[in-house]
Short mmCIF file of C-alpha atoms in Angstrom, two decimals:
data_model
loop_
_atom_site.label_atom_id
_atom_site.label_comp_id
_atom_site.label_asym_id
_atom_site.label_seq_id
_atom_site.Cartn_x
_atom_site.Cartn_y
_atom_site.Cartn_z
CA UNK A 1 96.98 83.10 76.45
CA UNK A 2 100.62 84.18 76.50
CA UNK A 3 99.60 87.67 77.56
CA UNK A 4 97.45 86.35 80.43
CA UNK A 5 100.19 84.00 81.62
CA UNK A 6 102.70 86.87 81.60
CA UNK A 7 100.40 89.11 83.64
CA UNK A 8 99.79 86.34 86.19
CA UNK A 9 103.55 85.83 86.56
CA UNK A 10 103.94 89.58 87.00
CA UNK A 11 101.36 89.65 89.81
CA UNK A 12 102.94 86.65 91.56
CA UNK A 13 106.39 88.25 91.30
CA UNK A 14 105.04 91.49 92.78
CA UNK A 15 103.47 89.63 95.73
CA UNK A 16 106.73 87.77 96.28
CA UNK A 17 108.69 91.03 96.40
CA UNK A 18 106.19 92.50 98.88
CA UNK A 19 106.50 89.45 101.15
CA UNK A 20 110.31 89.64 101.00
CA UNK A 21 110.24 93.32 101.97
CA UNK A 22 107.92 92.56 104.91
CA UNK A 23 110.25 89.81 106.16
CA UNK A 24 113.20 92.19 105.86
CA UNK A 25 111.39 94.88 107.87
CA UNK A 26 110.51 92.33 110.60
CA UNK A 27 114.15 91.22 110.82
CA UNK A 28 115.32 94.81 111.19
CA UNK A 29 112.74 95.50 113.91
CA UNK A 30 113.71 92.31 115.75
CA UNK A 31 117.38 93.26 115.57
CA UNK A 32 116.65 96.74 116.94
CA UNK A 33 114.62 95.30 119.83
CA UNK A 34 117.45 92.90 120.77
CA UNK A 35 120.05 95.70 120.96
CA UNK A 36 120.70 96.74 124.59
CA UNK A 37 119.32 100.17 125.41
CA UNK A 38 120.80 102.24 128.23
CA UNK A 39 118.29 103.33 130.82
CA UNK A 40 118.56 106.00 133.49
CA UNK A 41 119.14 104.77 137.07
CA UNK A 42 116.14 104.79 139.39
CA UNK A 43 117.92 105.99 142.52
CA UNK A 44 118.40 109.53 141.26
CA UNK A 45 122.21 109.51 141.63
CA UNK A 46 124.50 110.05 138.64
CA UNK A 47 125.77 106.83 137.01
CA UNK A 48 129.24 105.63 137.91
CA UNK A 49 131.66 105.73 134.98
CA UNK A 50 134.37 103.12 134.59
CA UNK A 51 137.96 104.38 135.02
CA UNK A 52 139.43 105.65 131.80
CA UNK A 53 136.11 106.09 130.03
CA UNK A 54 134.02 109.20 129.51
CA UNK A 55 130.50 108.15 130.44
CA UNK A 56 127.84 109.31 127.98
CA UNK A 57 124.11 108.90 128.12
CA UNK A 58 122.88 109.48 124.56
CA UNK A 59 119.19 109.87 124.10
CA UNK A 60 118.14 110.72 127.66
CA UNK A 61 115.73 113.48 128.44
CA UNK A 62 112.38 112.01 127.36
CA UNK A 63 109.91 111.64 130.24
CA UNK A 64 108.73 108.26 128.93
CA UNK A 65 112.19 106.65 128.85
CA UNK A 66 114.68 106.15 126.06
CA UNK A 67 114.75 108.51 123.11
CA UNK A 68 116.99 108.24 120.00
CA UNK A 69 119.88 110.61 119.53
CA UNK A 70 118.77 114.05 118.30
CA UNK A 71 121.32 114.11 115.49
CA UNK A 72 119.68 111.11 113.78
CA UNK A 73 116.09 112.43 113.95
CA UNK A 74 114.35 114.45 111.28
CA UNK A 75 112.55 117.46 112.69
CA UNK A 76 108.76 117.39 112.70
CA UNK A 77 107.27 119.05 109.65
CA UNK A 78 103.90 120.23 108.42
CA UNK A 79 102.36 120.01 104.97
CA UNK A 80 103.01 123.69 104.36
CA UNK A 81 106.71 123.33 105.22
CA UNK A 82 107.00 120.27 102.98
CA UNK A 83 105.44 122.02 99.99
CA UNK A 84 107.48 125.20 100.49
CA UNK A 85 110.71 123.18 100.09
CA UNK A 86 109.56 121.37 96.93
CA UNK A 87 111.02 122.30 93.55
CA UNK A 88 110.40 119.23 91.36
CA UNK A 89 108.27 116.12 91.90
CA UNK A 90 107.94 112.77 90.17
CA UNK A 91 104.37 111.39 89.94
CA UNK A 92 103.89 107.65 89.35
CA UNK A 93 100.52 106.10 88.60
CA UNK A 94 100.40 102.55 89.95
CA UNK A 95 100.08 99.91 87.24
CA UNK A 96 96.97 97.74 87.51
CA UNK A 97 97.83 94.48 85.76
CA UNK A 98 94.67 92.89 87.13
CA UNK A 99 92.70 95.57 85.27
CA UNK A 100 94.56 94.64 82.07
CA UNK A 101 93.67 90.96 82.53
CA UNK A 102 89.96 91.69 82.99
CA UNK A 103 89.98 94.10 80.04
CA UNK A 104 91.57 91.43 77.84
CA UNK A 105 88.84 88.93 78.76
CA UNK A 106 85.71 91.10 79.09
CA UNK A 107 86.66 94.06 76.91
CA UNK A 108 86.08 96.69 79.63
CA UNK A 109 87.07 97.30 83.22
CA UNK A 110 88.20 100.33 85.22
CA UNK A 111 89.78 100.11 88.67
CA UNK A 112 90.31 102.92 91.15
CA UNK A 113 93.56 104.74 90.44
CA UNK A 114 96.40 105.42 92.85
CA UNK A 115 99.14 108.02 92.35
CA UNK A 116 102.41 108.27 94.27
CA UNK A 117 104.27 111.59 94.45
CA UNK A 118 108.02 111.55 95.10
CA UNK A 119 110.36 114.36 96.07
CA UNK A 120 113.44 114.66 93.85
CA UNK A 121 116.48 116.88 93.65
CA UNK A 122 116.49 120.14 91.72
CA UNK A 123 116.63 119.34 88.00
CA UNK A 124 116.68 121.14 84.69
CA UNK A 125 113.97 120.50 82.05
CA UNK A 126 116.55 118.89 79.76
CA UNK A 127 117.51 116.16 82.24
CA UNK A 128 116.32 112.57 81.98
CA UNK A 129 113.68 111.08 84.27
CA UNK A 130 115.07 111.06 87.84
CA UNK A 131 115.33 108.33 90.40
CA UNK A 132 112.64 108.36 93.07
CA UNK A 133 113.93 109.86 96.32
CA UNK A 134 111.25 110.13 99.01
CA UNK A 135 107.54 109.42 98.86
CA UNK A 136 105.66 112.48 100.13
CA UNK A 137 102.07 112.11 98.86
CA UNK A 138 99.72 109.26 97.96
CA UNK A 139 96.54 110.12 96.03
CA UNK A 140 93.72 107.53 95.95
CA UNK A 141 90.58 107.70 93.85
CA UNK A 142 87.17 107.11 95.46
CA UNK A 143 84.41 106.29 92.96
CA UNK A 144 81.81 103.64 92.24
CA UNK A 145 82.14 100.84 89.70
CA UNK A 146 79.16 102.15 87.70
CA UNK A 147 80.68 105.63 87.38
CA UNK A 148 84.07 104.33 86.25
CA UNK A 149 82.77 101.90 83.62
CA UNK A 150 79.56 103.56 82.38
CA UNK A 151 80.45 107.27 82.35
CA UNK A 152 83.11 109.19 80.48
CA UNK A 153 85.90 110.87 82.43
CA UNK A 154 84.46 114.30 81.66
CA UNK A 155 81.02 113.35 83.08
CA UNK A 156 81.63 111.03 86.01
CA UNK A 157 81.84 112.18 89.60
CA UNK A 158 85.09 111.51 91.41
CA UNK A 159 86.79 112.14 94.73
CA UNK A 160 90.55 112.03 95.18
CA UNK A 161 92.03 111.85 98.69
CA UNK A 162 95.66 113.02 98.90
CA UNK A 163 97.57 111.81 101.96
CA UNK A 164 100.90 113.27 103.10
CA UNK A 165 103.79 111.31 104.60
CA UNK A 166 105.43 113.62 107.17
CA UNK A 167 108.21 113.30 109.73
CA UNK A 168 106.83 113.19 113.29
CA UNK A 169 109.99 114.41 115.08
CA UNK A 170 110.45 111.07 116.92
CA UNK A 171 112.36 109.20 114.24
CA UNK A 172 109.27 107.97 112.37
CA UNK A 173 106.67 109.20 109.91
CA UNK A 174 102.94 109.83 110.02
CA UNK A 175 100.47 109.58 107.15
CA UNK A 176 97.31 111.63 107.15
CA UNK A 177 94.88 113.12 104.58
CA UNK A 178 95.67 116.73 103.74
CA UNK A 179 93.94 117.52 100.41
CA UNK A 180 90.75 116.45 98.66
CA UNK A 181 89.88 116.89 94.98
CA UNK A 182 86.13 116.65 94.47
CA UNK A 183 84.45 116.55 91.08
CA UNK A 184 80.67 116.35 90.75
CA UNK A 185 78.79 114.62 87.94
CA UNK A 186 78.29 116.85 84.89
CA UNK A 187 76.44 116.20 81.64
CA UNK A 188 79.29 117.40 79.41
CA UNK A 189 78.94 117.62 75.65
CA UNK A 190 81.62 119.45 73.64
CA UNK A 191 81.67 123.08 74.89
CA UNK A 192 78.57 122.71 77.09
CA UNK A 193 78.86 122.19 80.84
CA UNK A 194 82.61 121.59 81.02
CA UNK A 195 83.99 119.56 83.99
CA UNK A 196 85.15 121.35 87.15
CA UNK A 197 86.74 120.17 90.38
CA UNK A 198 87.26 121.78 93.79
CA UNK A 199 90.49 121.36 95.77
CA UNK A 200 90.04 121.37 99.57
CA UNK A 201 92.63 121.61 102.35
CA UNK A 202 91.44 119.08 104.98
CA UNK A 203 94.40 118.65 107.33
CA UNK A 204 93.57 118.27 111.06
CA UNK A 205 89.82 118.69 110.63
CA UNK A 206 89.99 121.80 108.43
CA UNK A 207 88.02 122.19 105.22
CA UNK A 208 89.28 125.24 103.37
CA UNK A 209 88.81 125.78 99.64
CA UNK A 210 92.20 126.24 97.94
CA UNK A 211 90.92 126.67 94.41
CA UNK A 212 89.03 125.29 91.44
CA UNK A 213 90.20 123.28 88.42
CA UNK A 214 88.41 123.51 85.09
CA UNK A 215 88.83 121.90 81.69
CA UNK A 216 87.86 124.35 78.92
CA UNK A 217 86.76 123.31 75.44
CA UNK A 218 89.68 123.52 73.01
CA UNK A 219 90.41 122.26 69.52
CA UNK A 220 94.15 121.48 69.43
CA UNK A 221 95.49 121.77 72.97
CA UNK A 222 95.49 120.12 76.40
CA UNK A 223 94.35 122.69 78.93
CA UNK A 224 93.52 122.87 82.61
CA UNK A 225 92.80 126.26 84.22
CA UNK A 226 93.15 126.94 87.94
CA UNK A 227 91.39 129.56 90.06
CA UNK A 228 92.91 130.39 93.45
CA UNK A 229 90.56 130.84 96.40
CA UNK A 230 92.92 130.55 99.38
CA UNK A 231 92.79 134.26 100.32
CA UNK A 232 89.02 134.50 99.91
CA UNK A 233 89.36 136.06 96.46
CA UNK A 234 88.82 134.12 93.26
CA UNK A 235 91.84 135.00 91.13
CA UNK A 236 93.23 133.24 88.02
CA UNK A 237 96.19 131.00 88.86
CA UNK A 238 98.63 128.92 86.87
CA UNK A 239 97.30 127.23 83.73
CA UNK A 240 98.40 124.06 81.93
CA UNK A 241 98.50 124.53 78.16
CA UNK A 242 100.03 121.80 75.99
CA UNK A 243 99.79 121.24 72.24
CA UNK A 244 98.10 118.18 70.74
CA UNK A 245 100.59 118.17 67.85
CA UNK A 246 103.19 116.01 69.60
CA UNK A 247 104.55 112.71 68.37
CA UNK A 248 103.74 110.83 71.59
CA UNK A 249 100.06 111.87 71.21
CA UNK A 250 99.58 111.47 67.46
CA UNK A 251 101.52 108.22 67.09
CA UNK A 252 102.65 106.15 70.04
CA UNK A 253 104.86 106.53 73.11
CA UNK A 254 108.38 105.17 72.54
CA UNK A 255 111.47 104.96 74.80
CA UNK A 256 113.53 107.30 72.61
CA UNK A 257 113.27 110.30 70.31
CA UNK A 258 110.41 112.82 70.22
CA UNK A 259 107.88 110.08 71.11
CA UNK A 260 109.45 109.65 74.55
CA UNK A 261 107.60 112.47 76.35
CA UNK A 262 104.69 114.90 76.17
CA UNK A 263 105.45 118.49 77.20
CA UNK A 264 102.74 120.51 78.95
CA UNK A 265 103.95 124.05 79.88
CA UNK A 266 102.79 125.81 83.03
CA UNK A 267 101.83 129.38 82.13
CA UNK A 268 101.07 132.56 84.07
CA UNK A 269 99.62 135.53 82.13
CA UNK A 270 100.65 133.83 78.89
CA UNK A 271 104.30 133.31 79.89
CA UNK A 272 105.85 129.89 80.47
CA UNK A 273 107.04 129.59 84.09
CA UNK A 274 107.18 125.79 84.61
CA UNK A 275 106.74 122.46 82.89
CA UNK A 276 104.87 119.17 83.21
CA UNK A 277 106.17 116.16 81.31
CA UNK A 278 104.56 112.82 80.67
CA UNK A 279 107.64 110.58 80.50
CA UNK A 280 108.24 107.03 79.32
CA UNK A 281 107.80 104.33 81.95
CA UNK A 282 108.57 100.63 81.76
CA UNK A 283 107.88 98.76 78.52
CA UNK A 284 105.13 96.41 79.74
CA UNK A 285 103.54 99.18 81.80
CA UNK A 286 103.23 101.31 78.65
CA UNK A 287 101.95 98.51 76.41
CA UNK A 288 99.57 96.66 78.73
CA UNK A 289 98.20 99.38 81.03
CA UNK A 290 97.02 102.99 80.96
CA UNK A 291 99.29 104.01 83.84
CA UNK A 292 101.58 106.99 83.29
CA UNK A 293 104.59 108.71 84.86
CA UNK A 294 104.89 112.49 85.14
CA UNK A 295 107.68 114.91 85.96
CA UNK A 296 106.74 118.36 87.31
CA UNK A 297 108.94 121.47 87.47
CA UNK A 298 107.20 124.00 89.72
CA UNK A 299 107.48 127.77 89.12
CA UNK A 300 110.02 129.41 91.42
CA UNK A 301 107.49 131.96 92.72
CA UNK A 302 104.77 129.41 93.58
CA UNK A 303 103.69 129.17 97.25
CA UNK A 304 102.49 126.01 98.99
CA UNK A 305 98.81 126.53 98.02
CA UNK A 306 99.73 126.97 94.36
CA UNK A 307 101.93 123.87 94.41
CA UNK A 308 99.07 121.86 95.88
CA UNK A 309 96.81 123.13 93.08
CA UNK A 310 99.43 122.20 90.48
CA UNK A 311 99.77 118.63 91.77
CA UNK A 312 95.97 118.31 91.76
CA UNK A 313 95.73 119.79 88.25
CA UNK A 314 98.30 117.27 86.97
CA UNK A 315 96.18 114.34 88.20
CA UNK A 316 93.04 116.08 86.91
CA UNK A 317 94.65 116.40 83.44
CA UNK A 318 95.57 112.71 83.51
CA UNK A 319 91.89 111.89 84.05
CA UNK A 320 90.73 114.17 81.26
CA UNK A 321 93.21 113.22 78.53
CA UNK A 322 95.33 110.15 79.30
CA UNK A 323 93.22 107.85 81.44
CA UNK A 324 90.47 106.35 79.33
CA UNK A 325 92.28 104.74 76.40
CA UNK A 326 95.55 104.94 74.56
CA UNK A 327 95.41 106.65 71.18
CA UNK A 328 97.22 106.15 67.90
CA UNK A 329 98.78 102.89 66.87
CA UNK A 330 98.86 101.45 70.41
CA UNK A 331 95.08 101.75 70.66
CA UNK A 332 94.65 100.27 67.18
CA UNK A 333 96.80 97.26 68.09
CA UNK A 334 94.96 96.85 71.40
CA UNK A 335 91.57 96.97 69.65
CA UNK A 336 92.69 94.33 67.16
CA UNK A 337 93.88 92.11 70.01
CA UNK A 338 90.50 92.44 71.74
CA UNK A 339 88.66 91.62 68.49
CA UNK A 340 90.80 88.53 67.80
CA UNK A 341 90.37 87.32 71.38
CA UNK A 342 86.59 87.70 71.22
CA UNK A 343 86.47 85.83 67.90
CA UNK A 344 88.53 82.97 69.33
CA UNK A 345 86.26 82.73 72.37
CA UNK A 346 83.13 82.70 70.20
CA UNK A 347 84.55 79.93 67.98
CA UNK A 348 85.35 77.82 71.01
#
């Protein structure tokens, strides 16, 4: 009962924060609309300047009327330009507290996942988790309720739409789908019929295959292999290869010490060239939900297609290894809580 009441308070607090942010945005827009804007004269003659003042007309030149000053506008960018400038990203899986409430009452429930990708400054692998700087991608899962709750992550079919948030060159941003990760249903059992996913580039009506993600059968490692298909040739790309013998996997994730993070190296021809890290998030997010935070250090030689494959492979690895249930002592405590709750409901 205490857990349910806490989750309800958390949801109400989140809605309250969202409503406050909306009111703040409306106030800012109203203030901007009330500010006087200088407009060009209709007669075609130059404007008369007051004595002693240098007359300036900032923002003129747009055929439709007023345009903001060029110095305050971000230049328009494409997805390729955005990815070429990326060095490190911070991936946040949205916490579904409603899913935790339903799981606590019914024992099972899976909602569609949403991932937010943030651009951060250049960092070293030894630094702590960074502050979020600018949201550049939003990845949303598209699947049916039956697939999420009745099939394992290795078997179920899934589609992930990745939308980019780009500057439009007019002082605003546009959001449009640019990548699609598509995984078909597979009857996977141990080393037979391992799961695979295709990554498509779908910006502005295109549909070009960037590469393929696959999850091989391993005994003591977390692996995702990529195959690049952007140039028409199917060549091996970067691979994710992390060990299962880590404290955060065998025991439980903690906010300090070796249990704080899970290291997953990015390798090329057997050599480590980058790093993925599953890092500690907020306390209640770790205990009550299956949502995770990731920090990615891209290889310096990776192009924009390879970076898109790496972001997709990170989310694909989260589905394969970290999405279904927590392991270790956290899962044991969660199972005991479910069992005690079911017994109390049956006695009532």
